[in-house]
């Protein structure tokens, strides 16, 4: 009986191993129609979930503009690029990814870092190259059938709406081989040139990514893979660019339009950076924004938030105070800087200064969630005043 | 062979259930105590204590004490002893909304609250987990000395949250910090 039991276990192990081996043997080298269909269905399901969630950055004008740039690039490969479409995701990290069916998702983080339309074109051209060369399909298949723990680990570290886009897109992010990235870079540069964009701006995109990597230290946006790879990619792109004629009349398209279209997303992304505690990134983006738009109340409020939340010394608190005041000067009907300034004074025990700002914030935004706190503070200020009055009266 | 299989089954059961124990009267840590009704199970992870009656996917209450200097997992922010409850609440919101495993995070209520005579805050929020289930949480937090205390009740929004929120609120009224030794 004893030996029969062990034989059973031995048989079970052999069966499992045999099945796995057989499955591997039978799997075709190239993705079959069935694979592709399954991937497309999974992609569509993910896209549906994204569409129904609050993860998308919903700005129809921005989306239309980004898609116009994409279409200019796609027009140079009409036979392959059909179906490519771009959506924006609320996420401050620098990332972009494309589903096998051509739906490309670009994070606000990377959009907000771009300086001109040619850099946007560089980003989109890279994604289009992945799409037209079916890198996602091949990458997903590779990840499914030749599990790569490092790639999976990278996918798990990524923060872009992981709860919403579980497996298929994670594979898309992590599944590209190094060769596929190089191919997408090279093809992307060609697409840019064919569409009339200056391909040298692609190098600037790499600089943004390298800068982000230095800031983040441990976190690596999957868009550019690991650090040594990034260096190789920069070298390969530079090599390619060295071989083209720089006097070819390549230019940047619609710079004014670019600035106008990205104005709101930059501010919204600064708020996301602050929310995630990415204060260095938020501060740099605010300062860059200020260089162009020096009369925007919101950027002063956001700078105030950065310095208030950092609050490491008196100097930072003073800076926060002056930025809030500047925001109020520019827009007296803006409730947030009123509320923030009132709180700063209240916390510092300066009730007299706090009171008018707190009252104004409640008046300006009567339905704000924070008003329950503000009313409490005001109640305390009033009762303190009353006690002081009573004390003064008794003294008399 | 049969004995071996039974032994194996017992080991698997022990490994799977060893951490969950019946809550016997309440939870008594070094710094706080709370009365818990009978029928709830406890999982003591050291950094936090989780209790549940029907399993954590149907409802759980989590008690957590953390030093202020400990950074949060998602938002790179820290609580400080001089923070107003409103500021602490904002950090918790920022941390939760920066969590990649949380989708559709919506704050329904953010208000001051008093927990065991300590000024704190109450958050009511809902979110979707990676499986798409909508969960609802009532979250209380306060800072005392160099520690931050949080008590939260999470359950699926549909049916389970409303079913046990009163039980949680009742636990909350029986939560006390133990005087420093």
XYZ file of N, CA and C in Angstrom, chain A residues 83-237:
465
model
N -6.404 52.730 -37.169
C -6.873 52.230 -35.870
C -6.086 52.779 -34.701
N -5.004 53.518 -34.978
C -4.221 54.085 -33.881
C -4.969 55.292 -33.310
N -5.151 55.298 -32.011
C -5.902 56.375 -31.347
C -5.263 56.643 -29.981
N -5.297 57.890 -29.560
C -4.612 58.241 -28.309
C -5.597 58.741 -27.253
N -5.391 58.282 -26.018
C -6.162 58.789 -24.874
C -5.163 59.179 -23.787
N -5.616 60.023 -22.889
C -4.706 60.519 -21.851
C -5.145 59.975 -20.495
N -4.170 59.564 -19.710
C -4.445 59.012 -18.382
C -3.921 59.958 -17.311
N -4.713 60.115 -16.252
C -4.288 60.970 -15.126
C -3.239 60.225 -14.314
N -2.018 60.491 -14.557
C -0.942 59.835 -13.818
C 0.326 60.668 -13.968
N 0.940 61.075 -12.865
C 2.092 61.976 -12.982
C 3.377 61.293 -13.439
N 3.392 59.968 -13.479
C 4.607 59.277 -13.900
C 4.776 59.355 -15.417
N 6.025 59.278 -15.847
C 6.314 59.425 -17.278
C 6.142 58.070 -17.957
N 5.023 57.913 -18.622
C 4.785 56.632 -19.269
C 3.784 56.763 -20.409
N 3.857 55.813 -21.302
C 2.898 55.708 -22.402
C 2.891 54.241 -22.816
N 1.760 53.747 -23.246
C 1.704 52.354 -23.701
C 0.611 52.201 -24.746
N 0.760 51.179 -25.551
C -0.194 50.971 -26.647
C -0.703 49.537 -26.626
N -2.004 49.429 -26.692
C -2.612 48.100 -26.774
C -2.419 47.535 -28.176
N -2.523 46.214 -28.292
C -2.335 45.614 -29.620
C -3.352 46.083 -30.657
N -4.500 46.598 -30.200
C -5.501 47.054 -31.178
C -5.318 48.528 -31.547
N -4.255 49.140 -31.083
C -3.948 50.505 -31.518
C -4.365 51.603 -30.569
N -4.983 51.254 -29.453
C -5.337 52.284 -28.476
C -4.100 52.612 -27.641
N -3.702 53.862 -27.743
C -2.481 54.297 -27.058
C -2.883 55.175 -25.865
N -2.279 54.915 -24.736
C -2.571 55.710 -23.529
C -1.304 56.444 -23.101
N -1.450 57.740 -22.965
C -0.307 58.587 -22.614
C -0.592 59.229 -21.262
N 0.344 59.121 -20.340
C 0.137 59.724 -19.016
C 0.249 61.249 -19.068
N -0.513 61.900 -18.204
C -0.391 63.362 -18.098
C 1.045 63.730 -17.729
N 1.698 62.867 -16.958
C 3.056 63.140 -16.496
C 4.024 63.375 -17.645
N 3.928 62.548 -18.658
C 4.874 62.694 -19.776
C 4.444 63.850 -20.683
N 3.138 64.032 -20.839
C 2.657 65.156 -21.663
C 3.113 66.487 -21.075
N 2.986 66.581 -19.744
C 3.300 67.844 -19.071
C 4.787 68.176 -19.144
N 5.618 67.186 -19.402
C 7.060 67.415 -19.427
C 7.536 67.876 -20.812
N 6.712 67.654 -21.844
C 7.149 67.971 -23.212
C 7.223 69.480 -23.434
N 8.128 69.871 -24.322
C 8.341 71.309 -24.544
C 7.819 71.808 -25.881
N 7.589 70.905 -26.807
C 7.074 71.345 -28.105
C 6.398 70.165 -28.814
N 5.773 70.507 -29.928
C 4.990 69.494 -30.641
C 5.874 68.383 -31.203
N 7.107 68.725 -31.558
C 7.997 67.703 -32.118
C 8.310 66.630 -31.064
N 8.424 67.043 -29.801
C 8.664 66.051 -28.738
C 7.433 65.165 -28.548
N 6.259 65.781 -28.667
C 5.020 64.986 -28.605
C 5.007 63.992 -29.768
N 5.409 64.481 -30.936
C 5.458 63.607 -32.109
C 6.453 62.461 -31.889
N 7.567 62.753 -31.228
C 8.571 61.712 -30.964
C 7.972 60.607 -30.098
N 7.241 61.038 -29.064
C 6.596 60.076 -28.160
C 5.584 59.221 -28.924
N 4.723 59.888 -29.703
C 3.671 59.164 -30.424
C 4.254 58.294 -31.538
N 5.282 58.802 -32.208
C 5.891 58.041 -33.296
C 6.472 56.732 -32.763
N 7.052 56.805 -31.567
C 7.610 55.599 -30.943
C 6.484 54.583 -30.694
N 5.371 55.069 -30.176
C 4.234 54.177 -29.896
C 3.620 53.636 -31.188
N 3.535 54.498 -32.202
C 2.985 54.046 -33.495
C 3.879 52.941 -34.073
N 5.188 53.136 -33.926
C 6.125 52.122 -34.442
C 5.914 50.781 -33.735
N 5.672 50.829 -32.425
C 5.361 49.583 -31.701
C 4.105 48.935 -32.291
N 3.119 49.775 -32.552
C 1.829 49.271 -33.033
C 1.952 48.657 -34.424
N 2.543 49.411 -35.354
C 2.580 48.917 -36.730
C 3.507 47.698 -36.879
N 4.431 47.551 -35.935
C 5.328 46.380 -35.994
C 4.861 45.242 -35.085
N 3.637 45.374 -34.550
C 3.026 44.320 -33.723
C 3.895 43.917 -32.530
N 4.597 44.865 -31.945
C 5.465 44.523 -30.813
C 4.657 44.045 -29.606
N 3.469 44.634 -29.422
C 2.662 44.252 -28.263
C 2.236 42.793 -28.363
N 1.791 42.408 -29.540
C 1.342 41.022 -29.743
C 2.494 40.064 -29.452
N 3.637 40.373 -30.036
C 4.797 39.504 -29.823
C 5.255 39.538 -28.369
N 5.204 40.714 -27.788
C 5.648 40.866 -26.402
C 4.760 40.126 -25.432
N 3.465 40.236 -25.632
C 2.533 39.541 -24.740
C 2.722 38.030 -24.854
N 2.863 37.591 -26.090
C 3.048 36.164 -26.293
C 4.335 35.690 -25.609
N 5.364 36.496 -25.729
C 6.643 36.130 -25.121
C 6.490 36.031 -23.598
N 5.783 37.014 -23.049
C 5.636 37.042 -21.595
C 4.767 35.891 -21.093
N 3.772 35.547 -21.922
C 2.876 34.462 -21.511
C 3.574 33.105 -21.538
N 4.416 32.919 -22.547
C 4.961 31.585 -22.749
C 6.419 31.423 -22.367
N 7.097 32.538 -22.175
C 8.470 32.463 -21.684
C 8.582 33.450 -20.526
N 7.976 33.090 -19.392
C 7.869 34.063 -18.296
C 9.221 34.678 -17.942
N 9.221 35.986 -17.850
C 10.430 36.720 -17.534
C 10.179 37.419 -16.192
N 10.716 36.865 -15.099
C 10.408 37.419 -13.780
C 10.768 38.892 -13.666
N 11.867 39.306 -14.305
C 12.285 40.712 -14.197
C 11.249 41.616 -14.843
N 10.765 41.184 -16.006
C 9.774 41.992 -16.704
C 8.487 42.066 -15.896
N 8.109 40.948 -15.304
C 6.893 40.934 -14.484
C 7.060 41.854 -13.290
N 8.242 41.812 -12.702
C 8.518 42.643 -11.549
C 8.392 44.109 -11.915
N 8.945 44.457 -13.081
C 8.858 45.836 -13.547
C 7.400 46.236 -13.740
N 6.645 45.320 -14.336
C 5.238 45.611 -14.591
C 4.504 45.862 -13.285
N 4.834 45.101 -12.260
C 4.149 45.259 -10.992
C 4.500 46.570 -10.313
N 5.708 47.100 -10.636
C 6.116 48.344 -9.996
C 5.430 49.542 -10.615
N 4.937 49.372 -11.819
C 4.367 50.530 -12.477
C 3.076 50.967 -11.800
N 2.836 52.244 -11.849
C 1.720 52.754 -11.068
C 0.544 53.188 -11.925
N 0.683 53.139 -13.219
C -0.385 53.706 -14.039
C -1.630 52.843 -14.000
N -2.497 53.197 -13.101
C -3.822 52.600 -13.052
C -3.798 51.079 -13.089
N -2.942 50.483 -12.309
C -2.814 49.030 -12.346
C -4.101 48.331 -11.958
N -4.890 48.965 -11.100
C -6.128 48.330 -10.678
C -7.109 48.238 -11.831
N -6.911 49.068 -12.825
C -7.858 49.103 -13.920
C -7.400 48.293 -15.124
N -6.120 48.227 -15.320
C -5.621 47.557 -16.514
C -4.699 46.425 -16.105
N -5.283 45.317 -15.673
C -4.468 44.310 -15.034
C -3.458 43.598 -15.925
N -3.839 42.595 -16.662
C -2.791 41.771 -17.223
C -2.315 42.151 -18.614
N -3.264 42.355 -19.508
C -2.821 42.494 -20.895
C -1.936 43.708 -21.092
N -2.285 44.814 -20.414
C -1.465 46.005 -20.639
C -0.154 45.939 -19.881
N -0.176 45.266 -18.748
C 1.080 45.086 -18.020
C 2.069 44.362 -18.923
N 1.535 43.364 -19.635
C 2.390 42.635 -20.567
C 2.857 43.561 -21.669
N 1.973 44.454 -22.107
C 2.343 45.386 -23.160
C 3.502 46.255 -22.707
N 3.401 46.713 -21.445
C 4.457 47.585 -20.938
C 5.780 46.850 -20.817
N 5.668 45.617 -20.311
C 6.903 44.943 -19.938
C 7.393 43.978 -21.007
N 6.519 43.712 -21.974
C 6.839 42.637 -22.886
C 7.770 43.000 -24.028
N 7.969 44.289 -24.272
C 8.818 44.654 -25.398
C 10.255 44.225 -25.146
N 10.797 43.610 -26.122
C 12.209 43.252 -26.030
C 13.041 44.508 -26.284
N 14.284 44.428 -25.878
C 15.191 45.538 -26.098
C 15.283 45.865 -27.589
N 15.308 44.809 -28.412
C 15.415 45.009 -29.867
C 14.174 45.743 -30.385
N 13.021 45.385 -29.775
C 11.779 46.029 -30.206
C 11.814 47.520 -29.885
N 12.378 47.861 -28.717
C 12.494 49.274 -28.341
C 13.390 50.013 -29.331
N 14.501 49.382 -29.675
C 15.427 50.016 -30.620
C 14.764 50.200 -31.986
N 14.005 49.181 -32.373
C 13.311 49.265 -33.652
C 12.273 50.395 -33.621
N 11.537 50.473 -32.497
C 10.515 51.519 -32.375
C 11.162 52.912 -32.381
N 12.337 53.021 -31.755
C 13.050 54.312 -31.765
C 13.421 54.699 -33.201
N 14.026 53.730 -33.903
C 14.512 54.000 -35.259
C 13.337 54.309 -36.200
N 12.315 53.461 -36.136
C 11.146 53.667 -36.989
C 10.426 54.966 -36.620
N 10.424 55.250 -35.336
C 9.783 56.478 -34.850
C 10.463 57.708 -35.430
N 11.794 57.694 -35.452
C 12.536 58.829 -36.016
C 12.215 58.999 -37.501
N 12.089 57.867 -38.194
C 11.755 57.944 -39.630
C 10.359 58.532 -39.831
N 9.434 58.073 -38.958
C 8.058 58.595 -39.040
C 8.054 60.100 -38.831
N 8.812 60.548 -37.829
C 8.876 61.988 -37.534
C 9.359 62.761 -38.755
N 10.418 62.240 -39.344
C 10.998 62.944 -40.492
C 10.017 62.982 -41.657
N 9.362 61.844 -41.902
C 8.396 61.808 -43.006
C 7.249 62.782 -42.778
N 6.896 62.971 -41.498
C 5.794 63.883 -41.188
C 6.277 65.327 -41.069
N 7.583 65.542 -41.195
C 8.121 66.904 -41.186
C 8.542 67.409 -39.825
N 8.603 66.528 -38.838
C 9.037 66.963 -37.494
C 10.549 66.818 -37.364
N 11.121 67.662 -36.535
C 12.555 67.615 -36.294
C 12.887 66.409 -35.414
N 13.571 65.411 -35.946
C 13.803 64.177 -35.163
C 14.778 64.370 -34.006
N 15.563 65.464 -34.060
C 16.505 65.718 -32.965
C 15.770 65.941 -31.639
N 14.505 66.325 -31.723
C 13.722 66.552 -30.497
C 13.475 65.244 -29.740
N 13.643 64.118 -30.424
C 13.469 62.821 -29.748
C 14.517 62.652 -28.650
N 15.692 63.210 -28.884
C 16.756 63.099 -27.872
C 16.373 63.846 -26.599
N 15.673 64.934 -26.793
C 15.212 65.723 -25.642
C 14.216 64.904 -24.803
N 13.423 64.106 -25.505
C 12.482 63.227 -24.806
C 13.244 62.251 -23.907
N 14.322 61.713 -24.423
C 15.153 60.812 -23.608
C 15.727 61.554 -22.403
N 16.081 62.809 -22.612
C 16.629 63.591 -21.491
C 15.588 63.743 -20.382
N 14.332 64.002 -20.786
C 13.259 64.097 -19.773
C 13.165 62.789 -18.988
N 13.239 61.698 -19.706
C 13.109 60.394 -19.067
C 14.282 60.112 -18.129
N 15.477 60.472 -18.570
C 16.666 60.252 -17.737
C 16.588 61.116 -16.466
N 16.102 62.331 -16.630
C 15.948 63.252 -15.504
C 14.954 62.677 -14.487
N 13.871 62.157 -15.013
C 12.848 61.559 -14.152
C 13.435 60.366 -13.390
N 14.232 59.586 -14.092
C 14.828 58.407 -13.472
C 15.762 58.815 -12.329
N 16.490 59.894 -12.543
C 17.403 60.369 -11.501
C 16.610 60.841 -10.284
N 15.482 61.495 -10.540
C 14.639 61.966 -9.442
C 14.040 60.812 -8.655
N 13.550 59.867 -9.434
C 12.786 58.787 -8.810
C 13.666 57.749 -8.131
N 14.901 57.674 -8.542
C 15.888 56.733 -7.987
C 15.501 55.280 -8.222
N 14.511 54.796 -7.558
C 14.206 53.371 -7.664
C 13.184 53.061 -8.744
N 12.369 54.053 -9.087
C 11.268 53.789 -9.996
C 11.684 54.063 -11.439
N 11.422 53.113 -12.299
C 11.785 53.303 -13.692
C 10.547 53.242 -14.572
N 10.219 54.328 -15.220
C 9.072 54.255 -16.127
C 9.366 53.232 -17.218
N 8.385 52.410 -17.487
C 8.629 51.312 -18.416
C 8.815 51.757 -19.846
N 8.432 52.994 -20.102
C 8.543 53.497 -21.457
C 9.969 53.361 -21.975
N 10.927 53.513 -21.079
C 12.295 53.439 -21.565
C 13.118 52.320 -20.938
N 12.428 51.423 -20.226
C 13.129 50.252 -19.726
C 14.204 50.586 -18.717
N 15.266 49.813 -18.708
C 16.276 49.998 -17.662
C 17.366 50.967 -18.105
N 18.133 51.438 -17.138
C 19.045 52.542 -17.384
C 20.095 52.275 -18.477
N 20.805 51.155 -18.415
C 21.796 50.920 -19.469
C 21.142 50.881 -20.842
N 19.916 50.372 -20.884
C 19.201 50.317 -22.149
C 18.931 51.724 -22.662
N 18.574 52.597 -21.753
C 18.292 53.972 -22.148
C 19.529 54.584 -22.801
N 20.676 54.333 -22.178
C 21.919 54.868 -22.711
C 22.175 54.328 -24.122
N 21.944 53.019 -24.281
C 22.132 52.419 -25.609
C 21.192 53.059 -26.606
N 19.981 53.270 -26.180
C 18.984 53.830 -27.094
C 19.361 55.242 -27.522
N 19.865 56.013 -26.557
C 20.293 57.371 -26.901
C 21.426 57.309 -27.934
N 22.363 56.393 -27.682
C 23.505 56.261 -28.605
C 23.034 55.856 -29.998
N 22.127 54.870 -30.048
C 21.642 54.384 -31.345
C 20.894 55.490 -32.091
N 20.065 56.243 -31.352
C 19.310 57.329 -31.990
C 20.275 58.399 -32.501
